[in-house]
Short mmCIF file of C-alpha atoms in Angstrom, two decimals:
data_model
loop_
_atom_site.label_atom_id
_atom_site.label_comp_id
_atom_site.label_asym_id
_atom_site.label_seq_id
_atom_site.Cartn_x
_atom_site.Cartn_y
_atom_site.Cartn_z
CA UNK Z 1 85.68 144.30 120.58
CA UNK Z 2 84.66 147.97 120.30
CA UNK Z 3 83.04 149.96 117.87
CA UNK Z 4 83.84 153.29 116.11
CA UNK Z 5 80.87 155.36 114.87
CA UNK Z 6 81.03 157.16 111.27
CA UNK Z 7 80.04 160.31 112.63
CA UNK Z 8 79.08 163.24 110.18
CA UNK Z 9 81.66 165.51 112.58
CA UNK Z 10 84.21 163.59 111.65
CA UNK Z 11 84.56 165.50 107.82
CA UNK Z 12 88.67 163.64 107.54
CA UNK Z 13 86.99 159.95 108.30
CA UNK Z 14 84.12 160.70 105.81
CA UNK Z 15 86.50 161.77 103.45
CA UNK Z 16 88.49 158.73 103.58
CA UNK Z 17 85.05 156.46 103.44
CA UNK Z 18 85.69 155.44 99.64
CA UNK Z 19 89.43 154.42 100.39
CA UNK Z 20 87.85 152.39 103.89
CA UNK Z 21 85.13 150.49 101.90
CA UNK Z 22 87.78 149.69 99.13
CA UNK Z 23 90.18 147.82 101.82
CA UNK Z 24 87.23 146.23 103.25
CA UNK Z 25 86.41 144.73 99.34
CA UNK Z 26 89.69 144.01 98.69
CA UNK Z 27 89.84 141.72 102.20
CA UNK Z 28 86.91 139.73 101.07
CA UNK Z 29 88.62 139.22 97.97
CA UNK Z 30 91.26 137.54 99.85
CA UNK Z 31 93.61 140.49 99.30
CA UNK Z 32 95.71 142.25 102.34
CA UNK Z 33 94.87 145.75 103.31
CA UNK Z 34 93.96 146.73 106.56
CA UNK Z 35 92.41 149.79 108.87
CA UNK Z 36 93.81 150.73 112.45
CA UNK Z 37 93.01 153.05 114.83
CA UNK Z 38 96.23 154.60 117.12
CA UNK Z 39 95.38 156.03 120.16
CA UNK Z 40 98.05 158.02 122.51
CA UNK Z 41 95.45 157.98 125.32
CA UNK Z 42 98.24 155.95 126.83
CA UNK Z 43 101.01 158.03 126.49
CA UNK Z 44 99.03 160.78 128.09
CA UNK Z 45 98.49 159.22 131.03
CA UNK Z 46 101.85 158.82 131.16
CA UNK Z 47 102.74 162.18 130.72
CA UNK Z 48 100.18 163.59 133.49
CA UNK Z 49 100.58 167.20 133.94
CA UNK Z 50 103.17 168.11 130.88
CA UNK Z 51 100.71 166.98 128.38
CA UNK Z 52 99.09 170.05 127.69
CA UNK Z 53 102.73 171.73 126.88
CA UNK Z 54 103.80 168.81 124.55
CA UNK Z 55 101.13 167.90 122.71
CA UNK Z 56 101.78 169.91 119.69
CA UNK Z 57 105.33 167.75 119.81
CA UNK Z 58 103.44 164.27 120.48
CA UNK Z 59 101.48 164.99 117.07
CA UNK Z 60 104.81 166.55 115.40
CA UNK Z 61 106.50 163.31 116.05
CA UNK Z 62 103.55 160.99 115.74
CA UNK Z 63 103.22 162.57 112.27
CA UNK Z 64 106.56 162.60 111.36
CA UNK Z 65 107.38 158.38 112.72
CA UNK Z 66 104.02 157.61 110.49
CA UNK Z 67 105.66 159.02 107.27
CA UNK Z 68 108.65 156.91 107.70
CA UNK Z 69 107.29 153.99 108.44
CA UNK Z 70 103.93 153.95 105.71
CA UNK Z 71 104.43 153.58 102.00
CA UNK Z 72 103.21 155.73 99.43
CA UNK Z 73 100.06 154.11 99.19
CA UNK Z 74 98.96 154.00 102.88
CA UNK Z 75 97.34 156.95 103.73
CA UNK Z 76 96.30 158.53 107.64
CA UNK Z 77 94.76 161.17 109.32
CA UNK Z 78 93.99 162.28 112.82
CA UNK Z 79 90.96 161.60 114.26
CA UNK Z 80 90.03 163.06 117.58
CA UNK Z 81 92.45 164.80 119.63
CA UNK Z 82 94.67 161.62 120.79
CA UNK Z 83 94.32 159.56 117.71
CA UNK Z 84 95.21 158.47 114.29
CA UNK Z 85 93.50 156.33 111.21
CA UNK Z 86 96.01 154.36 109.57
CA UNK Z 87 94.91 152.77 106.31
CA UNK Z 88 97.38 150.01 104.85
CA UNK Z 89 97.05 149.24 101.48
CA UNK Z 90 98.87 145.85 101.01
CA UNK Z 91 99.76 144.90 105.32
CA UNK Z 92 97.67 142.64 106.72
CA UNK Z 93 95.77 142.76 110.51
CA UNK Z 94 98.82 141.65 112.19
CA UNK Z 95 101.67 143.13 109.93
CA UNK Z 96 99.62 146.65 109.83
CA UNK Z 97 98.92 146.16 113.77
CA UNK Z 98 102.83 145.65 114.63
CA UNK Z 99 103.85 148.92 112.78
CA UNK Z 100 101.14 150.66 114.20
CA UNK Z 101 102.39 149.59 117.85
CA UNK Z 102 105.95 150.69 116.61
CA UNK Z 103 104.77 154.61 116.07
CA UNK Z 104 103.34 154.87 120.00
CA UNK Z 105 106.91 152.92 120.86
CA UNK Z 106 109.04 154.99 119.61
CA UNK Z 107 106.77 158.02 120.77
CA UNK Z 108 107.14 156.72 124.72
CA UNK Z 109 110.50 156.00 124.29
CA UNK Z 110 111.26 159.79 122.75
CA UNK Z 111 108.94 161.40 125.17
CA UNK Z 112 109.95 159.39 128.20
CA UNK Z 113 113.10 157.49 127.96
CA UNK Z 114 111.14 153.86 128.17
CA UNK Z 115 108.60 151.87 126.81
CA UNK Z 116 105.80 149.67 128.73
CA UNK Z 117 104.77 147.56 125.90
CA UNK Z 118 101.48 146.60 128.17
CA UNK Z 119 100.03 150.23 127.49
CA UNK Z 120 101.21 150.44 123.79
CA UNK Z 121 97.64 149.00 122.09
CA UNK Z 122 96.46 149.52 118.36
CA UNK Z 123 92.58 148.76 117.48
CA UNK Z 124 92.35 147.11 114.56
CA UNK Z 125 89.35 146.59 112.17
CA UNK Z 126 87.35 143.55 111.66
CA UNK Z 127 84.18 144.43 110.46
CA UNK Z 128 81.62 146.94 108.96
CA UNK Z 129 78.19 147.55 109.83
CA UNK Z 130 76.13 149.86 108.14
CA UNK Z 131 77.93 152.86 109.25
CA UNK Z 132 79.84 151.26 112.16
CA UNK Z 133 83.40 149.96 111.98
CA UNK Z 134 83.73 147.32 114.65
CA UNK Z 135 87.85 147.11 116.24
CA UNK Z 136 89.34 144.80 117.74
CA UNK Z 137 92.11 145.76 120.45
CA UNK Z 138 95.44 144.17 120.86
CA UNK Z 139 98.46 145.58 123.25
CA UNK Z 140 102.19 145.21 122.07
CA UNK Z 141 102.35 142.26 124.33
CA UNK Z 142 100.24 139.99 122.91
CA UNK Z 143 101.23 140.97 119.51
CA UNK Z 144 104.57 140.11 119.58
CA UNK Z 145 103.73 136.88 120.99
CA UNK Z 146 101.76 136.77 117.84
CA UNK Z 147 104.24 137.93 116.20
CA UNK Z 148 107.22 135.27 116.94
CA UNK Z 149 104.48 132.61 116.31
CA UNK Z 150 104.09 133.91 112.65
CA UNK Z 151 107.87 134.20 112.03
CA UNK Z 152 108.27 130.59 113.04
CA UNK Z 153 105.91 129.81 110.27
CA UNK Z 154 107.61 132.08 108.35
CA UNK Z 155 111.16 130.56 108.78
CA UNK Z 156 109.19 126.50 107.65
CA UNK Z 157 108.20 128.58 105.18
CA UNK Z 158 111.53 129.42 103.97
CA UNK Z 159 112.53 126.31 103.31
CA UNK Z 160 110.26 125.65 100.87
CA UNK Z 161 111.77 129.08 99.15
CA UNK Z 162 113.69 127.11 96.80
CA UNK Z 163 110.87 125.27 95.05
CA UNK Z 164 109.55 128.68 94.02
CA UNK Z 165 106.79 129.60 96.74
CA UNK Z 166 107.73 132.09 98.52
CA UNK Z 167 105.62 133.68 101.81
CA UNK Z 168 103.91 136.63 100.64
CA UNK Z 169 104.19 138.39 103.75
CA UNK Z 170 107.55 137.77 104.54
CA UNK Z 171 108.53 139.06 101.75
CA UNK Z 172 106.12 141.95 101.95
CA UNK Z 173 107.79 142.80 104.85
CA UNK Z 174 111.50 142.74 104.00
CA UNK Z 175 110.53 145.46 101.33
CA UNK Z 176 108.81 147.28 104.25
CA UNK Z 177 112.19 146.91 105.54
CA UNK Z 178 114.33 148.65 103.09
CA UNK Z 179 113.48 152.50 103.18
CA UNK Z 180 116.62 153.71 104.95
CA UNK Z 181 116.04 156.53 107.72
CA UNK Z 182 117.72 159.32 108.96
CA UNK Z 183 118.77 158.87 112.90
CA UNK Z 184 120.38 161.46 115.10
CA UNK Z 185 123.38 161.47 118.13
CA UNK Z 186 123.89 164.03 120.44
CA UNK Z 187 127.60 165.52 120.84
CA UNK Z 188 128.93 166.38 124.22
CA UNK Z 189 130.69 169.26 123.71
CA UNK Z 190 132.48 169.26 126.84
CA UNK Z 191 134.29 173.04 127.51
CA UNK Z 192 130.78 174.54 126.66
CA UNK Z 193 128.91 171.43 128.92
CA UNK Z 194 125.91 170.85 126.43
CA UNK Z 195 124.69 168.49 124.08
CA UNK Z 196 123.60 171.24 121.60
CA UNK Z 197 125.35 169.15 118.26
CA UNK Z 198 123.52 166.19 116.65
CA UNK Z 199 125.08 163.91 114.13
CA UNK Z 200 122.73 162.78 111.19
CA UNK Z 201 123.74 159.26 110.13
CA UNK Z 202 121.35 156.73 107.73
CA UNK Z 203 120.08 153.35 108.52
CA UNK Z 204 118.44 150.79 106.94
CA UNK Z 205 116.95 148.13 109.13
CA UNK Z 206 117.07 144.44 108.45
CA UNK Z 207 114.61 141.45 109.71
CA UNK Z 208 116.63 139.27 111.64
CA UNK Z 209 120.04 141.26 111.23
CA UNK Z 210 122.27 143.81 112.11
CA UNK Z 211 121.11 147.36 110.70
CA UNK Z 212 123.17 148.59 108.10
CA UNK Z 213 124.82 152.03 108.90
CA UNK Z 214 126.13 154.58 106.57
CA UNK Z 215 127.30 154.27 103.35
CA UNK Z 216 126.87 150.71 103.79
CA UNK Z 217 123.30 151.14 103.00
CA UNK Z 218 123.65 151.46 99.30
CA UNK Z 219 124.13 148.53 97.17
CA UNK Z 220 127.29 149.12 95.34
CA UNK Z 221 129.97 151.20 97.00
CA UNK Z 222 131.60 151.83 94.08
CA UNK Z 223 128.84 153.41 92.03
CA UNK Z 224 129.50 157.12 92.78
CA UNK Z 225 126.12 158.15 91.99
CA UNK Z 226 124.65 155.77 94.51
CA UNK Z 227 126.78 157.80 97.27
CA UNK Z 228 125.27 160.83 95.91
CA UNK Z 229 121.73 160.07 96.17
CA UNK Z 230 121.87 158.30 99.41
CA UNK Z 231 124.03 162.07 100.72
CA UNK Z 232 121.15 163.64 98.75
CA UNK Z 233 118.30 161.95 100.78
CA UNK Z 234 120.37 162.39 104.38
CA UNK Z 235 120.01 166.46 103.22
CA UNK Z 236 116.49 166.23 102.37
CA UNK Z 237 115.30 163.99 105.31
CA UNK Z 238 117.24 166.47 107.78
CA UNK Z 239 115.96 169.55 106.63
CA UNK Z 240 112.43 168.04 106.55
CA UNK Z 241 112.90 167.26 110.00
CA UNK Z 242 114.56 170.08 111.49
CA UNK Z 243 112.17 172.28 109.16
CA UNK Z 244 109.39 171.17 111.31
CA UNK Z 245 111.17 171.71 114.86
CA UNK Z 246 112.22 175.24 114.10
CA UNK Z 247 109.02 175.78 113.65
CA UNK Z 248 107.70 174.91 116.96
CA UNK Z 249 110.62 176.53 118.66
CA UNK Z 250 113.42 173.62 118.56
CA UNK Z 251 116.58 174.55 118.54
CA UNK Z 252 119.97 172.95 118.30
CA UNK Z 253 122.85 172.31 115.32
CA UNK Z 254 122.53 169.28 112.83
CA UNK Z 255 125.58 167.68 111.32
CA UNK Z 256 125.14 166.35 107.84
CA UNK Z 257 127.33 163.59 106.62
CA UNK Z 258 128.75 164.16 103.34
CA UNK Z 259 131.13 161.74 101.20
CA UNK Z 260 134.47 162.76 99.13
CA UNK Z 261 133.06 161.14 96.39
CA UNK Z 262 130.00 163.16 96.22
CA UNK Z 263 132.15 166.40 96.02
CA UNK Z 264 134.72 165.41 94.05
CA UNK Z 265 133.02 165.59 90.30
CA UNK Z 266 131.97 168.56 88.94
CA UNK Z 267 128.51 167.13 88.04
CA UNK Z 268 128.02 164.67 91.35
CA UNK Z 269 128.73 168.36 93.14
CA UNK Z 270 126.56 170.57 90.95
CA UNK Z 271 123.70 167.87 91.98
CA UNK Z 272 124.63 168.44 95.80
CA UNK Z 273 124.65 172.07 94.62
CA UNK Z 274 121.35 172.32 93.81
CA UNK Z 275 119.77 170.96 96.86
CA UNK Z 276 121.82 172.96 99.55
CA UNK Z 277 120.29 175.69 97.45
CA UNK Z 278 117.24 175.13 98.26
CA UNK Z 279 117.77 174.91 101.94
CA UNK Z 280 115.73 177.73 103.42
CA UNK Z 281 118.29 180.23 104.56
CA UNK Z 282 117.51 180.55 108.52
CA UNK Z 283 118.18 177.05 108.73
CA UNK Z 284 121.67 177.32 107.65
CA UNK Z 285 122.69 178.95 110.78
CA UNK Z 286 122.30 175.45 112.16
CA UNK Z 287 123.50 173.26 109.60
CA UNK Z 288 127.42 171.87 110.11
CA UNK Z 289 128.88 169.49 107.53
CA UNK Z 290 130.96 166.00 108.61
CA UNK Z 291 132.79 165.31 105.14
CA UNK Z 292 133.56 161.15 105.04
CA UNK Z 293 135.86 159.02 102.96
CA UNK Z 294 138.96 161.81 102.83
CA UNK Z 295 141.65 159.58 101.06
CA UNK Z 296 144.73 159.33 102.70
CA UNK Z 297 147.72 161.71 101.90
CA UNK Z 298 144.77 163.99 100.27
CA UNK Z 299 146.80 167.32 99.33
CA UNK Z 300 145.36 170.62 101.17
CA UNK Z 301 144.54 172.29 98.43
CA UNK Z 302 141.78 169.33 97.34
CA UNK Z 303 140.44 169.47 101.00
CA UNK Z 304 140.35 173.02 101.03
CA UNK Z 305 138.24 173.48 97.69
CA UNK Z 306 135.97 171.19 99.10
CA UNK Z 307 135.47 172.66 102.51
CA UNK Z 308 135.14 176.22 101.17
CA UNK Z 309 132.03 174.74 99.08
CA UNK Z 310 130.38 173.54 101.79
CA UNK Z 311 131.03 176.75 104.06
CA UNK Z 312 128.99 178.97 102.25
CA UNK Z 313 125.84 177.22 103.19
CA UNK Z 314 127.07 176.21 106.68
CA UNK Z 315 127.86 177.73 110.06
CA UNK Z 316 130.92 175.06 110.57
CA UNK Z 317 132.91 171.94 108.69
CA UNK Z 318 133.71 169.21 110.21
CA UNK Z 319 136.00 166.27 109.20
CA UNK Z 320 135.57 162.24 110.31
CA UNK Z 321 139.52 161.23 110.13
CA UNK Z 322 140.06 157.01 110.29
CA UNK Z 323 143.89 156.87 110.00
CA UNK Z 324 145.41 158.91 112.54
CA UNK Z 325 146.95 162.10 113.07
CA UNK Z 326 148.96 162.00 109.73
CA UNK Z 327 146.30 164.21 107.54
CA UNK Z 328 145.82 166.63 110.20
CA UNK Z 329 147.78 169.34 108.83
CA UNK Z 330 146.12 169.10 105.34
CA UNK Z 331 142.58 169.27 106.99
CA UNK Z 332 143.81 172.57 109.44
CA UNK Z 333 145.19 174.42 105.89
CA UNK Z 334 142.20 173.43 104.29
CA UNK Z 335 139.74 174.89 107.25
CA UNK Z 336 138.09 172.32 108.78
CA UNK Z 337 137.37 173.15 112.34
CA UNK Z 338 136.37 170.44 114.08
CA UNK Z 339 139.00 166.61 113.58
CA UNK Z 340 136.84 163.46 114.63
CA UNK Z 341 138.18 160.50 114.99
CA UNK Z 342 136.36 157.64 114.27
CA UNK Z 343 137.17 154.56 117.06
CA UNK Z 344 136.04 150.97 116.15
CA UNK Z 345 133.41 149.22 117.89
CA UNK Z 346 134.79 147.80 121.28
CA UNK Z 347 137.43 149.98 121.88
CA UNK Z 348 139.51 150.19 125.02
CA UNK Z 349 141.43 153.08 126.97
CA UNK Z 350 144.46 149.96 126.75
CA UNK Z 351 144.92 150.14 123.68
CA UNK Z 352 144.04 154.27 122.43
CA UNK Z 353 144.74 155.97 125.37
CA UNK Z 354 148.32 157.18 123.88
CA UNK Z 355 146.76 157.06 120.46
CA UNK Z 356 143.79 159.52 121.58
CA UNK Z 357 145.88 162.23 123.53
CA UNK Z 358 148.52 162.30 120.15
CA UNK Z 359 145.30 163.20 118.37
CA UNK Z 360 144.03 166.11 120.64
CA UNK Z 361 147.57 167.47 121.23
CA UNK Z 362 147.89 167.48 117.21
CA UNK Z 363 144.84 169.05 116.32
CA UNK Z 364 144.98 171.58 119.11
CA UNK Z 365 148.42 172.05 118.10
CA UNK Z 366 146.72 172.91 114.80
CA UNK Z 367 144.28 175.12 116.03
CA UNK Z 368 141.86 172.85 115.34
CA UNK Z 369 139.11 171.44 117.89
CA UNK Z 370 139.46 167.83 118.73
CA UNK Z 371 136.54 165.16 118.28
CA UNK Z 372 136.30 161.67 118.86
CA UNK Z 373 133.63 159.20 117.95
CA UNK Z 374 132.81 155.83 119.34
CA UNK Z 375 133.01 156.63 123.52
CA UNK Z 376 130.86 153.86 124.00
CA UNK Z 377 131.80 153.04 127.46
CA UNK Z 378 132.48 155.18 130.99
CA UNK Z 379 136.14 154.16 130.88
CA UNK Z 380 136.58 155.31 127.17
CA UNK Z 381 134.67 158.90 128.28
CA UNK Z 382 136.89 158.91 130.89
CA UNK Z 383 139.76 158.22 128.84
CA UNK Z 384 138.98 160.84 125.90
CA UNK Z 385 137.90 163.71 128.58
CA UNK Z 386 141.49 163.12 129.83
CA UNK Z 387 142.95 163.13 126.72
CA UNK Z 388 141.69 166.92 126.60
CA UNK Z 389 139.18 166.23 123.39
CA UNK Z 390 137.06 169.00 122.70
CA UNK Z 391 133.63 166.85 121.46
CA UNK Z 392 132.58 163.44 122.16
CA UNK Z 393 129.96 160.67 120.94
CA UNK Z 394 128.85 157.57 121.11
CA UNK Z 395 126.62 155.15 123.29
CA UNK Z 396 127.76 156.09 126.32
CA UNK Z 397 126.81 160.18 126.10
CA UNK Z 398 123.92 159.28 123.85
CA UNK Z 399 121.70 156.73 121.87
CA UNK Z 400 120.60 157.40 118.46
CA UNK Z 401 116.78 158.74 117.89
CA UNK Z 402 114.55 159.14 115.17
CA UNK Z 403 114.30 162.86 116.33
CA UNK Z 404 117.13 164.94 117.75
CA UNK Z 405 116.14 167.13 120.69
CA UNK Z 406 116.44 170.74 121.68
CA UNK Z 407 120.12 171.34 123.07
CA UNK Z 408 120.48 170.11 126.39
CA UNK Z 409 122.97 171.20 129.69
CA UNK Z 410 125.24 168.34 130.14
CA UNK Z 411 127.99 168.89 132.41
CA UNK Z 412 130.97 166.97 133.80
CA UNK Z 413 129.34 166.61 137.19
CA UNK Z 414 126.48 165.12 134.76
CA UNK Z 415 129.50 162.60 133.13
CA UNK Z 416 130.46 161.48 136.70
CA UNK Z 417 126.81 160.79 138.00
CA UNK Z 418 125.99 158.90 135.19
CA UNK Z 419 129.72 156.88 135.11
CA UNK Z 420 128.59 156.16 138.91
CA UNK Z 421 125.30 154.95 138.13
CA UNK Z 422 127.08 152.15 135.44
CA UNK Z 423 129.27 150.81 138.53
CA UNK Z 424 126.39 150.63 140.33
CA UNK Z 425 124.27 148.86 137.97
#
C-alpha cells in the first residue's frame, strides 16, 4: 500500500479533486467508479538509453490507447512525467485495474515487440485521507489470476440469466466491449523492399470470442447506411491517428477501406464526400483507398466513376478482388492501380499456387500491380514472391497494431532470415 500526496504543484490533480471526491461518494454508496494511477516507470527501464528519444511517442500512444479504451465519461490526465490518472466512472477496482494494465501492454508490446506481464502494474485507490489518496498496487499477473476467478463467478452467474438477474459487471463489460477500433498491417512491397503501406481494417472485440473483422462489425449487412457510418468512422479514426504522427515526424502511407455500397448512392457518397473534405490536405499525399464488395461482372464504366471519386483526394486506388482474375480488366479500364487478392484463412501453396501466378501474370498483363492478402505462412510468402506479386500481407510479414509505424526497410534477405528462423523454431 502506498500513498499519493495532493500536492498544490500538481494544478491537473487539483483540478480533477471534485470529480475524485465524487467517485469516492459514489463507492460508499455502493456504486462502481474507481481511481488508478498508470505508471510507465516500467517501460522505461525497459527502454534504457532510447527513452529520452521516444518519450514524446510513449505519451503519443499512451494518450491515444487511453481514448480508445475509456468511455465518454472517464476522464485522465498526466501526472508526473511517467504517469497517468485514470478516473472510471461506472468500472470497478478490478474491471478499471485490468484496462488500465491493458494501456502499458499494448505500449511494451508496440515499443518492444513483447510483453512481461510481471512489470506491467496499475495502483489503484482504496482510500482517502485528508489530502492523501492511499493505492494499492497490483501487477498484470496477479490480476488476471483475479481476473479468471471473477469470470468463473461470472459464467454461475449466467445461469441464473434467465430468471432475470443478470451480473452487473459482466454486462458492464460486454458494452465496454463493443466500441470497434481501427487496427493497422504493414504491406511488403517487395521490388521497392519496405514496409512503407499500412492497411486500416476495424475490429470489434468480443469476451470470450473471436473478434469480429470488417464489415462484419455492423449489425445488419444489409442496411446501407450502417456500411456508411462504420467507412465513415474507419476515415475519421485514421486521420485522427495519422494526424498525430505527422506531427511528430511519422511517416508512411495509410490504406482506407471503403465499401461499393457506400459509393454507390448519390446521398451515401455525398456523406463520404463531406468528410474526405475535411481531410487536411498534406495528409492526402499519404492516404490510398482499398474499395471492398465490387460485385461481380461490375461494368468498367461503374468502377471507373467510382475510382475517379476517390482519386482526387488520394495519392493511389486500390482494389480487394475475391473471385479471381475475371474482373481484372474492368478494374485496369477503370484505374485502379494496385489488384489484391483476398486468400481465405489457412491457405496453402497446394492448392493457389497456379491460381496466384494466373493472377500476377493477369494484372501485370494489365498494367496493373499485383497484391495478395492472407500470406500467413513462410511457404505461402514463398509461394506469392514466386508467383512475381508486387505487394504482400498477412501474419507472416506483419501482425496487426493499434498504431502503424514509420516505413520500415524490409528486404528479401529480411524474408529468408525470418522464413529460417520459423524452421528453426
Amino acid at each position: 500500500m502506498d500513498g499519493l500526496e495532493l500536492e498544490q504543484s500538481s494544478e491537473q490533480f487539483l483540478a480533477a479533486a471534485p470529480k475524485l471526491r465524487a467517485i469516492f461518494r459514489a463507492q460508499n454508496q455502493a456504486c462502481a467508479g474507481s481511481l488508478h494511477m498508470v505508471g510507465l516507470d516500467s517501460l522505461r527501464e525497459r527502454l534504457g538509453t532510447r527513452w529520452p528519444r521516444v518519450t514524446d511517442r510513449v505519451h503519443m500512444l499512451a494518450e491515444r490507447l487511453l481514448g480508445q479504451l475509456l468511455t465518454p465519461k472517464d476522464t485522465w490526465f498526466r501526472h508526473g512525467e511517467e504517469g497517468y490518472i485514470v478516473v472510471f466512472a461506472q468500472l470497478g477496482k478490478r474491471e478499471a485495474g485490468l484496462v488500465c494494465a491493458k494501456v502499458v501492454e499494448q505500449l511494451q508490446r508496440l515499443l518492444l515487440g513483447d510483453v512481461d506481464t510481471a512489470a506491467v502494474r496499475v495502483h489503484s485507490a482504496v482510500h482517502q485521507m485528508g489530502r492523501e489518496l492511499l493505492f494499492q498496487s497490483n501487477n498484470l499477473n496477479e490480476m488476471l489470476v483475479g481476473a479468471a476467478t471473477l469470470a468463473v463467478e461470472s459464467t454461475t452467474a449466467a445461469t441464473v440469466a434467465e430468471t432475470g438477474k443478470a451480473n452487473a459487471w459482466w454486462t458492464h463489460a460486454a458494452l465496454q466491449e463493443q466500441p470497434a477500433q481501427v487496427v493497422y498491417r504493414p504491406i511488403w512491397d517487395v521490388r521497392k523492399e519496405v514496409l512503407s503501406i499500412y492497411m486500416a481494417r476495424i475490429m470489434r472485440p468480443r469476451r470470450g470470442r473471436q473478434p469480429l473483422w470488417g464489415y462484419d462489425c455492423v449489425a445488419d449487412s444489409q442496411d446501407m447506411q450502417q456500411i456508411l457510418a462504420l467507412d465513415l468512422e474507419v476515415l475519421r479514426q485514421t486521420m485522427e491517428v495519422y494526424g498525430e504522427l505527422y506531427a511528430n515526424q511519422f511517416r508512411c502511407f495509410l490504406s482506407v477501406p471503403v465499401h461499393f455500397e457506400t459509393l454507390a448512392s448519390v446521398g451515401r457518397r455525398r456523406e463520404y464526400l463531406s468528410a474526405l473534405q475535411a481531410v487536411p490536405r498534406e495528409l492526402r499525399a499519404f492516404l490510398a483507398f482499398h474499395l471492398v464488395g465490387f460485385p461481380q461482372g461490375i461494368p468498367a464504366s461503374r468502377a471507373a466513376e467510382m475510382v475517379a471519386f476517390l482519386k482526387q483526394f488520394s495519392r493511389v486506388v486500390t482494389a480487394i478482388v475475391e473471385n479471381g482474375s475475371q474482373d481484372l480488366p474492368a478494374l485496369a479500364a477503370a484505374g485502379v492501380y494496385i489488384s489484391i487478392i483476398l486468400l481465405p484463412p489457412g491457405a496453402s501453396p497446394k492448392h493457389w499456387a497456379i491460381d496466384l501466378k494466373r493472377f500476377s501474370h493477369e494484372a501485370t498483363r494489365l498494367r496493373m500491380r499485383a497484391g495478395i492478402k492472407g500470406v500467413d505462412t513462410a511457404a505461402m510468402a514463398s509461394c506469392a514472391d514466386e508467383a512475381g506479386f508486387h505487394y504482400m500481407a498477412g501474419d507472416f510479414i506483419g501482425p496487426w497494431s493499434e498504431v502503424p509505424e514509420n516505413a520500415l526497410r524490409f528486404t528479401r534477405n529480411d524474408l529468408r532470415a525470418r522464413m529460417d528462423a520459423g524452421r528453426r523454431a
